Amino acid sequence: MLFGIDLLSSYTLLIFPRVIMCLISFVNDYCIYKMSISHNLKYDIRMLALASSGVILTFGIRSFSNTIEMALCSVLLYLVSECLILSNTVIYQKEFLEEKYDKADKIGDRVKYFKMRMSLPKHSYHNVVILSTICVIGIFNRPTFILFGLPIIFHWMIRGFGTRSVTFMDFNIRMLLFILSGLPALFVIVIVDSLHYEYLSLAAVYIMEISIENFLVTPVNFVRYNLNPENTAAHGEHPKWLHMLVNIPLLFNVLGVIAVCSFGSMFYKFCKKEFQNLPQTQSFVSLMTSAIFVPVLLLSLFNHQEPRFLIPVTVPIIMLHSPKLILGVNVTSFLKESQWSVLRSLSTRVNFAISGKFVAKIWYFVNFIFVIFFGFVHQGGVVQLADHFSKHHQELLSSTSQIHLVTSHIYNIPESLLILPHSNALYTNQNSGQKYKKSRRFFIHEYGGMELDEMFKKIKLLTDVAEVREKTKNIKYEMFVAVPTSKAFELNEIFHKHQAIFNFKEEKIFYPHLSVEAFPNFHHLLHPCEVNLENDSTQTCENESEIDDDDEIFSVASVSRKFLSFARQFGLVVYRVEVKRKTL
């Protein structure tokens, strides 16, 4: 306890990591500010766009590896953009002084230009150790960092290409130094991981009994798993175009649509060989564009695609396209550049532009809806469910009862929030000093998107086993089932059919909660019999003939009742299941 607050509670275990992630997210703000200042760009609109982004306000404060990946990508972008400025400045000055040196007639002038050229800062291998170390850390955090870091590091390696000062040999040397500079960080992380996961022990190091099997390289396991299409398909298969056409607009709304359209325009110009209308290879625009779409296209090759995978492209999208919140969008110029002749002909007749104010309104409104949905509604009952059972479990610490929780159509419950005692940990009795272990008393049975009929069979099997243990070993138990309230109608019907075997009672409902896997049943909106979450699956209609009357169906009382019935489906309901014991 500290200041009357229980530090070991599900709430503090939820909030504390999010506070840490919130502090880490300010790395993105700092990088945007520094890049804007360095390239003489307006930083205020970019930082405002970042601060109002739904991605930052929801995913940016969650303890996702993707959030760490975003921060590391932002630092990488900032350092490489600084290297671009330094290299361009130094190369320009160096070639200018070399030209002056060649044209100088006097020895004194040549000496002066030579000294000035030699005093220029070194730029070719600038920040190589820092960049390499960040890449190693990023890959061990999440191996997909390779895809995000690849275009950024490539721009670092090709700095100065096309000038007399930088040749292909410089590219090869930069690549070699980059690889060598990452070896110390790689060695340290592999040793720490191997010790943490007990592949390697200090005793084995002391007696020098070490082999290659004692070292753990965690990204290798990640890559092996995800290279198998069957493994990724187990998490859900998605079409290849989902990232580009759905996930980017979903995460970044109007700026995401502008980014996709801008990239489509660039790709069309590239196919038409209009290279003069494309950004230069070593420019800031090229760096940001490749940092967005190279990883997106590479991630699209995998058959499992989630929006959170694209979190690291937030900063480059905002750096490139957030000024549209002030300047607006000229639709006519976009139509002129379109590959479709119909759209190009339309541009001669239509002079249409979307003002910056309107674009900004769309940006803020959609982000507000995004935050409400992903921050509070989507799977919102899972944390409340974990908090409820963490308190319920604490009440049973002095007993030998076991708790079984069956879930379906919801996210996995974070067991850390349940504050369960570790079954392998040793505890000490304060009175006798005797060591003992606590047996496991809380069991979670998560069945994902399993059909409720199949889930009922699992519940029946679990209760049969628990009943046998109670009779033979006197181990009492409690059985609970948690499903979205949109599935309550179906689940009630199933248990109603087996009411001779089970008592089925509502324990609690947590609001708000929405599972994409179990959307509310819109077709029940005007259903004559509503879901009764307490006992039976349906309420009997006293006079069904009255239901056919349109005045009755669309009366204020009926509509309000149906609306409340629909609103209740945005919840997570917990049922207590008890076996009916036969009495002699």
Coordinates of C-alpha atoms in Angstrom, one line a residue:
M1 CA 0.0 0.0 0.0
L2 CA 1.2 3.5 -0.9
F3 CA -0.9 6.6 -0.1
G4 CA -3.9 4.3 0.4
I5 CA -3.4 2.7 -3.1
D6 CA -2.8 -1.0 -3.5
L7 CA 0.2 -1.2 -5.7
L8 CA -0.4 -4.9 -6.4
S9 CA -3.8 -4.7 -8.1
S10 CA -5.0 -5.4 -11.6
Y11 CA -5.6 -1.7 -12.1
T12 CA -2.0 -0.7 -11.3
L13 CA -0.6 -3.6 -13.3
L14 CA -2.6 -2.3 -16.2
I15 CA -1.8 1.4 -15.8
F16 CA 1.8 1.3 -14.9
P17 CA 3.1 -0.2 -18.2
R18 CA 0.8 2.2 -20.1
V19 CA 2.4 5.2 -18.3
I20 CA 5.9 3.8 -19.3
M21 CA 4.7 3.4 -22.9
C22 CA 3.2 6.9 -22.8
L23 CA 6.6 8.3 -21.8
I24 CA 8.3 6.3 -24.6
S25 CA 5.8 7.6 -27.1
F26 CA 7.3 11.1 -26.6
V27 CA 10.3 9.9 -28.5
N28 CA 8.1 10.2 -31.6
D29 CA 7.3 13.8 -30.8
Y30 CA 10.9 14.7 -30.3
C31 CA 12.0 13.1 -33.5
I32 CA 9.3 14.9 -35.5
Y33 CA 10.3 18.2 -33.9
K34 CA 14.0 17.8 -34.7
M35 CA 13.4 16.6 -38.3
S36 CA 11.1 19.5 -38.9
I37 CA 13.6 22.0 -37.6
S38 CA 16.5 20.4 -39.5
H39 CA 14.6 20.5 -42.8
N40 CA 13.0 23.9 -42.3
L41 CA 9.5 22.5 -42.1
K42 CA 6.6 23.6 -39.9
Y43 CA 6.7 21.5 -36.8
D44 CA 3.5 22.8 -35.1
I45 CA 1.0 21.2 -37.5
R46 CA 3.0 17.9 -37.6
M47 CA 3.2 17.7 -33.8
L48 CA -0.5 18.6 -33.6
A49 CA -1.4 15.8 -36.1
L50 CA 0.7 13.3 -34.1
A51 CA -0.9 14.3 -30.8
S52 CA -4.4 14.0 -32.2
S53 CA -3.7 10.7 -34.0
G54 CA -5.9 7.9 -32.8
V55 CA -2.9 5.5 -33.3
I56 CA -0.9 7.4 -30.8
L57 CA -3.7 7.8 -28.3
T58 CA -4.7 4.1 -28.4
F59 CA -1.9 1.8 -29.6
G60 CA 0.8 4.3 -28.7
I61 CA 0.3 3.8 -25.0
R62 CA -0.3 0.1 -25.1
S63 CA 2.5 -2.3 -24.2
F64 CA 2.8 -3.7 -27.7
S65 CA 6.1 -4.6 -29.3
N66 CA 4.8 -2.6 -32.3
T67 CA 4.8 0.5 -30.1
I68 CA 8.5 0.0 -29.2
E69 CA 9.1 -0.7 -32.9
M70 CA 7.5 2.7 -33.8
A71 CA 9.8 4.6 -31.4
L72 CA 12.9 2.9 -32.7
C73 CA 11.9 3.6 -36.3
S74 CA 11.3 7.2 -35.4
V75 CA 14.8 7.5 -33.9
L76 CA 16.3 5.7 -37.0
L77 CA 14.5 8.1 -39.3
Y78 CA 15.7 11.2 -37.4
L79 CA 19.4 10.0 -37.3
V80 CA 19.4 9.1 -41.0
S81 CA 17.7 12.4 -42.0
E82 CA 20.4 14.2 -40.1
C83 CA 23.1 12.2 -41.9
L84 CA 21.5 13.1 -45.2
I85 CA 21.8 16.8 -44.4
L86 CA 25.4 16.5 -43.1
S87 CA 26.5 14.5 -46.2
N88 CA 24.8 16.8 -48.7
T89 CA 26.4 19.8 -47.0
V90 CA 29.9 18.4 -46.7
I91 CA 29.9 16.9 -50.2
Y92 CA 28.8 20.2 -51.7
Q93 CA 31.4 22.2 -49.8
K94 CA 34.1 19.6 -50.6
E95 CA 33.4 19.7 -54.3
F96 CA 33.2 23.5 -54.2
L97 CA 36.7 23.7 -52.5
E98 CA 38.1 21.1 -54.9
E99 CA 37.0 23.2 -57.8
K100 CA 38.5 26.3 -56.3
Y101 CA 41.7 24.4 -55.6
D102 CA 42.0 23.3 -59.2
K103 CA 41.4 26.8 -60.6
A104 CA 43.7 28.5 -58.1
D105 CA 47.0 29.8 -59.6
K106 CA 48.8 30.8 -56.4
I107 CA 50.3 28.3 -54.1
G108 CA 49.0 30.2 -51.1
D109 CA 45.4 29.9 -52.3
R110 CA 45.8 26.2 -53.0
V111 CA 47.1 25.7 -49.5
K112 CA 44.2 27.6 -48.1
Y113 CA 41.6 25.6 -50.0
F114 CA 43.4 22.4 -49.1
K115 CA 43.3 23.2 -45.4
M116 CA 39.6 24.2 -45.6
R117 CA 38.8 20.9 -47.4
M118 CA 40.7 18.8 -44.8
S119 CA 38.9 20.6 -42.0
L120 CA 35.5 19.5 -43.2
P121 CA 33.8 17.0 -40.8
K122 CA 33.7 13.3 -41.6
H123 CA 30.4 12.2 -42.8
S124 CA 30.6 8.9 -44.6
Y125 CA 30.3 6.7 -41.5
H126 CA 28.5 9.1 -39.3
N127 CA 26.4 7.5 -36.5
V128 CA 27.2 4.0 -37.9
V129 CA 27.5 2.4 -34.4
I130 CA 24.3 4.0 -33.1
L131 CA 22.3 3.1 -36.2
S132 CA 23.6 -0.5 -36.1
T133 CA 22.8 -0.9 -32.4
I134 CA 19.3 0.4 -32.9
C135 CA 18.7 -2.0 -35.7
V136 CA 19.9 -5.0 -33.5
I137 CA 17.7 -3.9 -30.6
G138 CA 14.7 -3.4 -33.0
I139 CA 15.1 -6.8 -34.6
F140 CA 15.2 -8.6 -31.2
N141 CA 12.2 -6.5 -30.0
R142 CA 10.3 -7.5 -33.2
P143 CA 11.9 -9.2 -36.2
T144 CA 9.6 -7.3 -38.6
F145 CA 11.9 -4.3 -37.8
I146 CA 14.1 -5.6 -40.6
L147 CA 11.3 -4.5 -43.1
F148 CA 10.9 -1.1 -41.5
G149 CA 14.6 -0.4 -41.1
L150 CA 15.7 -1.7 -44.5
P151 CA 14.6 1.4 -46.6
I152 CA 15.9 3.8 -44.0
I153 CA 19.4 2.2 -43.7
F154 CA 19.5 1.9 -47.5
H155 CA 19.2 5.7 -47.7
W156 CA 22.0 6.0 -45.2
M157 CA 24.2 3.8 -47.3
I158 CA 23.6 5.6 -50.7
R159 CA 24.2 9.1 -49.4
G160 CA 26.3 11.1 -51.9
F161 CA 25.9 8.6 -54.8
G162 CA 26.2 10.4 -58.1
T163 CA 28.9 12.7 -56.9
R164 CA 32.7 12.6 -57.4
S165 CA 33.3 12.1 -53.6
V166 CA 31.2 8.9 -53.1
T167 CA 31.7 5.7 -55.1
F168 CA 30.4 2.2 -55.0
M169 CA 33.4 1.3 -52.8
D170 CA 32.0 3.7 -50.2
F171 CA 28.7 1.8 -50.3
N172 CA 30.4 -1.5 -49.6
I173 CA 32.6 -0.2 -46.8
R174 CA 29.5 1.4 -45.1
M175 CA 27.7 -1.9 -45.3
L176 CA 30.6 -3.8 -43.9
L177 CA 31.1 -1.3 -41.0
F178 CA 27.4 -1.3 -40.3
I179 CA 27.4 -5.1 -39.9
L180 CA 30.5 -5.1 -37.8
S181 CA 29.2 -2.3 -35.5
G182 CA 26.1 -4.4 -34.7
L183 CA 28.1 -7.4 -33.4
P184 CA 28.7 -6.1 -29.8
A185 CA 25.0 -5.4 -29.3
L186 CA 24.1 -8.8 -30.9
F187 CA 26.5 -10.6 -28.6
V188 CA 25.2 -8.9 -25.4
I189 CA 21.5 -9.5 -26.2
V190 CA 22.1 -13.2 -27.2
I191 CA 23.9 -13.8 -23.9
V192 CA 21.2 -12.0 -21.8
D193 CA 18.4 -14.0 -23.6
S194 CA 20.3 -17.3 -23.2
L195 CA 20.7 -16.7 -19.5
H196 CA 17.1 -15.4 -19.0
Y197 CA 15.6 -18.5 -20.7
E198 CA 18.1 -20.8 -19.0
Y199 CA 19.7 -22.1 -22.2
L200 CA 22.9 -20.9 -20.6
S201 CA 24.0 -20.9 -17.0
L202 CA 26.8 -19.2 -15.1
A203 CA 27.9 -22.6 -13.9
A204 CA 28.3 -23.8 -17.5
V205 CA 30.3 -20.7 -18.3
Y206 CA 32.6 -21.2 -15.3
I207 CA 33.4 -24.8 -16.2
M208 CA 33.5 -23.9 -19.9
E209 CA 30.9 -26.5 -21.0
I210 CA 29.4 -24.4 -23.7
S211 CA 28.1 -25.4 -27.1
I212 CA 26.0 -23.8 -29.9
E213 CA 22.8 -25.1 -28.3
N214 CA 23.4 -23.0 -25.3
F215 CA 22.8 -19.8 -27.2
L216 CA 19.3 -18.6 -28.0
V217 CA 18.6 -16.2 -30.9
T218 CA 15.0 -15.3 -30.5
P219 CA 14.3 -13.7 -33.9
V220 CA 15.2 -16.9 -35.6
N221 CA 12.3 -18.7 -33.9
F222 CA 10.0 -15.9 -34.9
V223 CA 11.1 -16.1 -38.6
R224 CA 10.8 -19.9 -38.7
Y225 CA 7.3 -19.7 -37.3
N226 CA 6.1 -17.0 -39.6
L227 CA 7.6 -18.4 -42.8
N228 CA 5.2 -21.3 -42.5
P229 CA 1.9 -20.2 -44.1
E230 CA 0.0 -22.7 -42.0
N231 CA 1.1 -21.1 -38.8
T232 CA 0.2 -17.6 -39.9
A233 CA -3.1 -18.9 -41.3
A234 CA -4.0 -20.2 -37.9
H235 CA -4.2 -16.6 -36.7
G236 CA -6.4 -15.6 -39.6
E237 CA -5.9 -15.3 -43.4
H238 CA -6.4 -12.0 -45.1
P239 CA -6.1 -10.8 -48.7
K240 CA -2.8 -9.2 -49.9
W241 CA -4.4 -5.8 -50.5
L242 CA -5.7 -5.4 -46.9
H243 CA -2.8 -3.4 -45.6
M244 CA -2.8 -0.9 -48.5
L245 CA -6.5 -0.4 -49.1
V246 CA -8.0 -1.0 -45.6
N247 CA -5.5 -0.9 -42.7
I248 CA -3.7 2.4 -43.8
P249 CA -7.0 4.3 -44.2
L250 CA -8.4 2.7 -41.0
L251 CA -5.4 3.9 -38.9
F252 CA -4.7 7.3 -40.5
N253 CA -8.2 8.1 -42.1
V254 CA -7.9 11.1 -44.4
L255 CA -4.1 11.3 -44.3
G256 CA -3.9 7.5 -45.0
V257 CA -6.1 8.0 -48.1
I258 CA -3.9 10.9 -49.2
A259 CA -0.8 8.8 -48.7
V260 CA -2.1 5.8 -50.7
C261 CA -3.3 8.1 -53.5
S262 CA 0.1 9.9 -53.5
F263 CA 2.0 6.7 -53.7
G264 CA -0.3 5.5 -56.5
S265 CA 0.5 8.7 -58.5
M266 CA 4.2 8.1 -57.9
F267 CA 4.0 4.5 -59.1
Y268 CA 2.1 5.6 -62.2
K269 CA 4.8 8.1 -63.1
F270 CA 7.5 5.5 -62.5
C271 CA 5.7 3.1 -64.8
K272 CA 5.4 5.9 -67.5
K273 CA 9.2 6.6 -67.0
E274 CA 8.5 10.1 -65.9
F275 CA 11.5 10.1 -63.6
Q276 CA 11.9 13.8 -63.6
N277 CA 8.5 14.2 -61.8
L278 CA 9.6 11.8 -59.0
P279 CA 11.4 12.9 -55.8
Q280 CA 15.2 12.5 -56.0
T281 CA 16.5 9.2 -54.6
Q282 CA 18.5 10.8 -51.8
S283 CA 15.8 13.4 -50.8
F284 CA 13.8 13.7 -47.6
V285 CA 10.6 12.9 -49.5
S286 CA 12.1 9.7 -50.9
L287 CA 13.3 8.7 -47.5
M288 CA 9.8 9.2 -45.9
T289 CA 7.9 7.6 -48.8
S290 CA 10.1 4.5 -48.8
A291 CA 9.8 4.3 -45.0
I292 CA 6.0 4.0 -45.5
F293 CA 5.4 1.8 -48.5
V294 CA 8.4 -0.5 -48.6
P295 CA 7.5 -2.2 -45.3
V296 CA 3.8 -2.1 -46.1
L297 CA 4.3 -3.9 -49.4
L298 CA 6.6 -6.4 -47.8
L299 CA 4.2 -7.1 -45.0
S300 CA 1.4 -7.5 -47.5
L301 CA 3.2 -10.7 -48.7
F302 CA 2.2 -12.4 -45.5
N303 CA -1.3 -13.9 -45.3
H304 CA -2.0 -12.6 -41.7
Q305 CA -2.4 -8.8 -41.6
E306 CA -3.4 -6.8 -38.6
P307 CA -3.7 -3.0 -38.4
R308 CA -1.2 -2.8 -35.5
F309 CA 1.5 -4.1 -37.7
L310 CA 1.6 -0.7 -39.5
I311 CA 2.0 1.4 -36.4
P312 CA 5.7 2.3 -37.2
V313 CA 4.7 4.1 -40.4
T314 CA 2.8 6.8 -38.3
V315 CA 5.7 9.2 -38.1
P316 CA 6.7 9.3 -41.9
I317 CA 3.0 9.6 -42.9
I318 CA 2.6 12.6 -40.6
M319 CA 5.9 14.1 -41.7
L320 CA 4.8 14.0 -45.3
H321 CA 1.1 14.6 -45.4
S322 CA 0.0 16.5 -42.2
P323 CA 0.4 19.9 -43.9
K324 CA -2.7 18.9 -45.9
L325 CA -4.6 19.7 -42.7
I326 CA -3.9 23.3 -43.5
L327 CA -3.3 23.4 -47.2
G328 CA -6.1 21.1 -48.2
V329 CA -6.2 18.8 -51.3
N330 CA -6.4 19.9 -54.9
V331 CA -8.5 17.2 -56.5
T332 CA -8.2 18.6 -60.0
S333 CA -4.4 18.2 -60.0
F334 CA -4.8 14.6 -58.9
L335 CA -7.3 13.9 -61.7
K336 CA -4.8 15.3 -64.2
E337 CA -2.1 12.8 -63.0
S338 CA -4.5 9.8 -63.0
Q339 CA -3.8 6.9 -65.3
W340 CA -7.5 6.7 -66.3
S341 CA -8.3 8.8 -69.3
V342 CA -11.8 9.3 -68.0
L343 CA -10.5 11.0 -64.9
R344 CA -8.1 13.1 -66.8
S345 CA -10.8 14.3 -69.1
L346 CA -13.0 15.0 -66.1
S347 CA -10.2 17.3 -64.7
T348 CA -10.7 19.7 -67.6
R349 CA -14.3 20.2 -66.6
V350 CA -14.1 20.1 -62.8
N351 CA -12.2 22.6 -60.7
F352 CA -12.5 21.1 -57.2
A353 CA -10.4 21.4 -54.1
I354 CA -11.0 20.4 -50.5
S355 CA -10.1 23.0 -48.0
G356 CA -7.6 22.4 -45.2
K357 CA -10.3 23.2 -42.6
F358 CA -12.6 20.4 -44.0
V359 CA -9.7 17.9 -44.1
A360 CA -8.8 18.8 -40.5
K361 CA -12.4 18.3 -39.4
I362 CA -12.5 14.9 -40.9
W363 CA -9.1 14.1 -39.3
Y364 CA -10.2 15.1 -35.8
F365 CA -13.7 13.6 -36.0
V366 CA -12.6 10.2 -37.3
N367 CA -9.7 10.1 -34.8
F368 CA -12.2 10.8 -32.0
I369 CA -14.4 7.8 -33.1
F370 CA -11.2 5.7 -33.5
V371 CA -10.2 6.4 -29.9
I372 CA -13.7 5.7 -28.5
F373 CA -13.9 2.4 -30.4
F374 CA -10.4 1.0 -29.9
G375 CA -9.7 2.7 -26.6
F376 CA -12.8 1.9 -24.7
V377 CA -15.4 -0.2 -26.6
H378 CA -13.4 -2.9 -28.6
Q379 CA -12.8 -5.8 -26.2
G380 CA -13.3 -3.3 -23.4
G381 CA -14.8 -5.9 -21.0
V382 CA -11.7 -8.2 -20.9
V383 CA -9.8 -6.0 -18.5
Q384 CA -12.9 -5.6 -16.3
L385 CA -13.3 -9.4 -16.4
A386 CA -9.7 -9.9 -15.3
D387 CA -10.2 -7.4 -12.4
H388 CA -13.4 -9.1 -11.3
F389 CA -11.8 -12.5 -11.1
S390 CA -8.6 -11.2 -9.5
K391 CA -10.7 -10.1 -6.6
H392 CA -12.8 -13.2 -6.6
H393 CA -9.6 -15.3 -6.5
Q394 CA -8.2 -13.4 -3.6
E395 CA -11.3 -14.4 -1.6
L396 CA -10.6 -18.1 -2.1
L397 CA -6.9 -18.0 -1.1
S398 CA -7.8 -19.5 2.3
S399 CA -9.8 -22.4 0.8
T400 CA -9.1 -25.3 -1.5
S401 CA -11.7 -24.4 -4.1
Q402 CA -10.8 -24.1 -7.8
I403 CA -12.2 -21.7 -10.3
H404 CA -12.7 -22.6 -14.0
L405 CA -13.4 -19.8 -16.4
V406 CA -14.5 -20.7 -20.0
T407 CA -14.4 -17.9 -22.6
S408 CA -15.4 -17.7 -26.2
H409 CA -15.3 -14.9 -28.9
I410 CA -13.1 -12.6 -26.8
Y411 CA -9.4 -11.8 -26.6
N412 CA -7.2 -13.9 -24.4
I413 CA -7.3 -12.7 -20.8
P414 CA -4.0 -11.2 -19.6
E415 CA -3.1 -13.5 -16.7
S416 CA -0.8 -10.9 -15.2
L417 CA -3.9 -8.9 -14.3
L418 CA -5.3 -11.8 -12.4
I419 CA -2.4 -11.7 -9.9
L420 CA -2.2 -15.5 -9.7
P421 CA 0.4 -17.0 -7.3
H422 CA 3.2 -18.8 -9.1
S423 CA 2.9 -22.5 -8.8
N424 CA 6.7 -23.0 -8.8
A425 CA 7.4 -20.3 -6.2
L426 CA 8.4 -21.2 -2.7
Y427 CA 6.5 -19.4 0.1
T428 CA 7.5 -19.3 3.8
N429 CA 5.1 -19.7 6.7
Q430 CA 5.7 -16.7 9.0
N431 CA 4.9 -18.7 12.2
S432 CA 6.8 -22.0 11.5
G433 CA 9.3 -20.9 8.9
Q434 CA 8.3 -23.9 6.8
K435 CA 8.6 -23.7 3.0
Y436 CA 5.6 -24.6 0.8
K437 CA 4.2 -24.1 -2.7
K438 CA 0.7 -22.9 -3.6
S439 CA -1.2 -25.2 -5.9
R440 CA -2.9 -23.7 -8.9
R441 CA -6.6 -22.8 -8.2
F442 CA -7.5 -20.7 -11.2
F443 CA -7.9 -22.2 -14.7
I444 CA -8.7 -20.4 -17.9
H445 CA -10.2 -22.3 -20.8
E446 CA -10.1 -20.0 -23.9
Y447 CA -11.8 -21.3 -27.0
G448 CA -11.4 -18.3 -29.4
G449 CA -14.2 -18.3 -32.0
M450 CA -15.4 -21.8 -31.3
E451 CA -19.1 -22.4 -32.0
L452 CA -21.1 -22.3 -28.9
D453 CA -22.5 -25.9 -29.4
E454 CA -18.9 -27.2 -29.4
M455 CA -18.0 -25.0 -26.4
F456 CA -21.0 -26.5 -24.5
K457 CA -19.5 -29.9 -25.0
K458 CA -16.2 -28.7 -23.6
I459 CA -18.0 -27.2 -20.6
K460 CA -19.8 -30.6 -20.1
L461 CA -16.5 -32.4 -20.1
L462 CA -14.9 -30.0 -17.7
T463 CA -17.8 -30.2 -15.2
D464 CA -17.7 -34.0 -15.4
V465 CA -14.0 -34.1 -14.6
A466 CA -14.5 -31.5 -11.8
E467 CA -17.3 -33.5 -10.3
V468 CA -15.2 -36.6 -10.2
R469 CA -12.4 -34.7 -8.4
E470 CA -14.8 -33.3 -5.9
K471 CA -16.1 -36.7 -5.0
T472 CA -12.8 -38.5 -4.9
K473 CA -10.4 -35.7 -3.6
N474 CA -12.9 -33.3 -2.0
I475 CA -11.7 -30.5 -4.3
K476 CA -14.6 -28.1 -4.7
Y477 CA -14.9 -25.9 -7.8
E478 CA -16.8 -23.1 -9.4
M479 CA -17.5 -22.9 -13.1
F480 CA -18.0 -19.7 -15.0
V481 CA -18.6 -18.9 -18.7
A482 CA -17.9 -15.5 -20.3
V483 CA -19.1 -14.5 -23.8
P484 CA -20.1 -11.3 -25.5
T485 CA -23.7 -10.4 -24.7
S486 CA -24.4 -10.6 -28.5
K487 CA -24.0 -14.4 -28.1
A488 CA -26.2 -14.5 -24.9
F489 CA -29.3 -15.3 -26.9
E490 CA -27.7 -18.4 -28.5
L491 CA -26.0 -19.5 -25.3
N492 CA -29.2 -19.2 -23.3
E493 CA -31.0 -21.4 -25.9
I494 CA -28.3 -24.1 -25.5
F495 CA -28.5 -24.2 -21.7
H496 CA -32.2 -24.0 -21.8
K497 CA -32.2 -27.3 -23.7
H498 CA -30.1 -28.8 -21.0
Q499 CA -31.8 -27.2 -18.0
A500 CA -32.3 -30.7 -16.4
I501 CA -28.5 -30.9 -16.1
F502 CA -27.3 -27.4 -15.3
N503 CA -28.3 -24.3 -13.4
F504 CA -27.3 -21.3 -15.5
K505 CA -27.3 -17.9 -13.8
E506 CA -26.0 -14.5 -14.8
E507 CA -23.2 -13.4 -12.6
K508 CA -22.3 -9.9 -14.0
I509 CA -22.2 -7.9 -17.2
F510 CA -19.3 -5.6 -18.1
Y511 CA -19.9 -2.5 -20.3
P512 CA -18.8 -1.4 -22.8
H513 CA -17.5 -4.4 -24.8
L514 CA -17.6 -5.2 -28.5
S515 CA -16.1 -8.3 -30.2
V516 CA -15.6 -8.0 -33.9
E517 CA -15.9 -11.8 -33.9
A518 CA -19.4 -11.5 -32.4
F519 CA -21.1 -8.4 -33.7
P520 CA -24.5 -7.4 -32.2
N521 CA -27.4 -9.2 -33.7
F522 CA -29.1 -6.5 -35.8
H523 CA -31.8 -9.0 -36.9
H524 CA -33.0 -9.3 -33.3
L525 CA -33.8 -5.6 -33.2
L526 CA -37.5 -6.2 -34.0
H527 CA -37.7 -9.7 -32.7
P528 CA -40.9 -10.2 -30.8
C529 CA -39.2 -12.1 -27.9
E530 CA -36.1 -10.7 -26.3
V531 CA -33.2 -12.2 -24.7
N532 CA -33.5 -12.9 -21.0
L533 CA -30.0 -13.0 -19.5
E534 CA -31.1 -14.3 -16.2
N535 CA -32.9 -17.6 -16.7
D536 CA -34.5 -18.9 -19.8
S537 CA -33.4 -18.2 -23.4
T538 CA -36.5 -16.4 -24.4
Q539 CA -39.5 -14.7 -23.0
T540 CA -42.9 -16.2 -23.9
C541 CA -45.1 -13.8 -25.8
E542 CA -48.5 -13.5 -24.0
N543 CA -50.4 -12.5 -27.1
E544 CA -48.5 -13.2 -30.3
S545 CA -51.4 -11.8 -32.4
E546 CA -50.7 -8.4 -31.1
I547 CA -47.1 -8.5 -32.4
D548 CA -48.4 -8.5 -36.0
D549 CA -50.0 -5.1 -35.4
D550 CA -47.8 -2.4 -36.9
D551 CA -48.9 0.1 -34.3
E552 CA -47.7 -2.3 -31.6
I553 CA -44.3 -3.0 -33.3
F554 CA -43.5 0.6 -33.9
S555 CA -44.9 2.1 -30.7
V556 CA -42.6 4.2 -28.5
A557 CA -42.5 1.5 -25.8
S558 CA -41.7 -1.3 -28.3
V559 CA -39.0 0.7 -30.0
S560 CA -37.4 1.8 -26.8
R561 CA -37.5 -1.8 -25.5
K562 CA -35.8 -3.1 -28.7
F563 CA -33.2 -0.3 -28.5
L564 CA -32.3 -1.3 -24.9
S565 CA -32.2 -4.9 -26.0
F566 CA -29.8 -4.0 -28.8
A567 CA -27.7 -1.8 -26.5
R568 CA -27.3 -4.6 -24.0
Q569 CA -25.5 -6.6 -26.7
F570 CA -22.5 -4.2 -26.3
G571 CA -21.3 -6.0 -23.2
L572 CA -19.4 -9.0 -21.8
V573 CA -21.6 -11.3 -19.7
V574 CA -20.4 -13.8 -17.1
Y575 CA -22.5 -16.8 -16.2
R576 CA -22.2 -19.2 -13.2
V577 CA -22.8 -22.8 -14.2
E578 CA -23.7 -25.4 -11.6
V579 CA -24.5 -29.0 -12.0
K580 CA -27.9 -30.1 -10.7
R581 CA -27.2 -32.9 -8.2
K582 CA -29.8 -35.6 -7.8
T583 CA -31.3 -36.0 -4.3
L584 CA -32.5 -39.3 -2.9

